[in-house]
Amino acid sequence: MRSITITISLWAILLFIPSYAQKGSDPKMNQFISNLMGKMTLDEKIGQLNLSGAGDITTGETTSSDIHQKIREGKVGGLLNIKSVSKIRAVQMIAVEESRLKIPLLFGMDVIHGYQTIFPIPLGLSCSWDMKLIEQSARIAAQEASADGLCWTFAPMVDISRDPRWGRMSEGSGEDPYLGAEIARAMVKGFQGDDLRKNNTIMACVKHFALYGAVESGRDYNTTDMSHIRMFNEYFPPYKAAVDAGAGSAMASFNEVDGLPATANKWLMTDVLRKQWGFQGFVVTDYTGIAELTEHGLGDLQEVSAQALHAGIDMDMVSEGFLKTTKKSLETGRINKSDIEKGCRRILEAKYKLGLFEDPFRYCDDNRAKTEIFTPENLEVSRKIAAQSLVLLKNDHRILPLKKGGTIAVIGPLADNKLNMTGTWSVAADFSKCVSLLSGIKAAIGNETTILTAWGTNILNDSILDSRVSVFGKPSFRQNRSQKEMIDKAVEVAQKSDVIVAAMGECAEMSGECSSRSDISLPENQRELLKALLATGKPVVMVLFNGRPLTIPWEAAHIPAILEVWFSGTEAGNAIADVLFGKVNPSGKLTATFPRNVGQIPIYYSTKNTGRPLPEGAWFMKFRSNYLDVPNEPVFPFGYGLSYTTFDYGDLKLSTSQAKGNQAITATVNLMNSGKTDGAEVVQLYIRDVVGSITRPIKELKGFQKVFLKAGETRPVTFKITPEDLKFYNGDLKYVWEPGDFVIMVGGNSKEVKSAKVNWQK
Ligand code: BGC
């Protein structure tokens, strides 16, 4: 063993490879980069650490300047949010023809849920619980983005969030660490494929590391504070899963973690990310993350840049803190040369892995841009995935699916609103090609049905609020008519119809970055319209657009049918129509709890029992953990979603009730499609660790299967459970399982489960 170590170290010295070069990495790459770094000046090395934001899209107040000159001088490592092959080629040309060492640039963009073919917002995607489709969505996004010149995406966003006031909940996969981790893996695989060198794969960037989804009071960019036990058990798993899946880069979050902003947090960026998890890629800040450390109160730009570098940040997005101050910090001894070289090497490694040194124009093929973007095949997949992400929340009297024929009133501010179909982050979308709900319905019904339509009400009554949610160019399209006039017209239309489809909810920019809301109910003016529509006595189906769970107890009690459609992307209207008319039987299940009111937030299914739990089914008991004014239960729990058919769960059978050591046991239920329609059910496995060395949640998701059953069909659904599924981070942050009793639960949502007990000894 010792002689091997000596040989390896000698080999490393021979190649001038410092110890921070990737362990076990490609020796050819290491040699290439060492040679290159041998020729680089200090300024050029610092230049690689600089990510400029001179692109088409800005997501902060600052933009970069003199980009071309800086590229010539080797002061730029990459550019973000510049779009199209021609623009990217032109800029890359400057780098490889006019800069001294001809080092190619990285081109990154927020390709979050599709490129030009837009898929549902990530929160919607997660409700499909379909890892293959989710991976495929990322694969198509990578294919299209790379065909348009890009090689790097700022995705997946894997922040767990249990606070729907936070607008960015729309960008993640909801509240659960297990599901979040599965999705993180699928996304990284989809973006990066099996070989980053291929010109149709792009580098992933897992973000926002870490805990961004736990900002206090749901206010964007706010402080985060939580115990390490909670971090490791409930918030870190998706980041770690993305790292394990080989994500090439990671992005630091804006918020603080344990009293220090992530951007300056060495424990987070080096001890956890690199030392514990073995992350091999590079870390980029979020937009002006370094400069913002000054606002956090950590010092001036020079000081905070040194802190970020020490913490383990490799690339500075837009702040130019590294560019402007690291040389000075080196002179004063605040940082070492190796601090700079570490980052420089990691960024050059990324470029090498992407094949940019072999061919800087690898992603600049005009033909691909013409033939691979927004193809009919991609749109078909988008439609399919969108339909899978819709969640049927209520369907009294089986109003849905709608029958063709007769007259349908399609009413509401989101009924014919192309621009608001894609939701947040649809940077490369062509909104003119989005399918509105009205168009989708019209295409679905052919000539058999009469469609009447009316605006009904604006999304928001308050015009000031409305202007705030139209900043990024996706306005709500308010109408300058009185509320009464709009409602009267809608009622007139409704009265002539057999059924009403009410398209309500949020417009696209009411969720996403810097779109926190303290009141997440449906705006009062929309509820007024719903009341007027209900008063006509016609059946009402609410098609609910939104980027987060909303507080809709009134709607859930009064509207007979509710279809949650999120923002489902380019094909939204077609996909919604597929479900409304029963071409697709809905099978989406919620991945975030729908609270009754904001007072219940944070709310999630995997709570702790507390010392004074409220008995199941009770509302209020003195000296129990509950509220005076509202039940503990949400309106819709995690994992919930209906179908046009019904599924019956048989009793849960375990292969043994006494397990030992590392054996695997099985948990089986007989699942029956007891209705008249074929359909898919997401069968969920939860486990409770009854007694622990620290308190454990009342249940945790540990598996799921999406099972398709023909009407009348019964099939056993079996989960294999091993001690791996029982592990958690204990009080010493050791990942262990502890012997004892475990309750195994299987069901169609987190509330309604069949359960059985197993005693598991070491
Ligand atoms: C967002 C990131 C995004 C970056 C670049 C920031 O404002 O927080 O998620 O990747 O901008 O556009």
Tab-separated table of C-alpha atoms and ligand atoms in Angstrom, residues 59 80-81 110 154 168 207-208 251 254 286-287 317 425 513, ligand 1:
chain	number	residue	atom	x	y	z
A	59	THR	CA	-31.545	38.185	-12.680
A	80	LEU	CA	-24.241	33.421	-18.367
A	81	ASN	CA	-27.568	33.733	-20.064
A	110	ASP	CA	-31.036	28.834	-16.456
A	154	PHE	CA	-27.991	26.274	-13.569
A	168	ARG	CA	-39.260	29.697	-5.490
A	207	LYS	CA	-28.421	24.600	-6.535
A	208	HIS	CA	-28.840	26.442	-4.281
A	251	MET	CA	-24.177	26.883	-6.869
A	254	PHE	CA	-27.835	33.508	-1.169
A	286	ASP	CA	-25.288	32.868	-7.148
A	287	TYR	CA	-25.796	36.181	-8.935
A	317	MET	CA	-21.020	35.172	-10.735
A	425	TRP	CA	-37.842	30.398	-15.752
A	513	GLU	CA	-37.669	34.401	-7.672
B	1	BGC	C1	-30.908	32.893	-9.172
B	1	BGC	C2	-30.267	31.628	-9.669
B	1	BGC	C3	-29.913	31.743	-11.119
B	1	BGC	C4	-29.020	32.947	-11.324
B	1	BGC	C5	-28.562	33.127	-12.748
B	1	BGC	C6	-30.113	34.123	-9.558
B	1	BGC	O1	-30.819	35.274	-9.280
B	1	BGC	O2	-31.027	32.824	-7.769
B	1	BGC	O3	-31.125	30.546	-9.449
B	1	BGC	O4	-29.297	30.574	-11.573
B	1	BGC	O5	-29.729	34.094	-10.916
B	1	BGC	O6	-29.549	33.559	-13.582
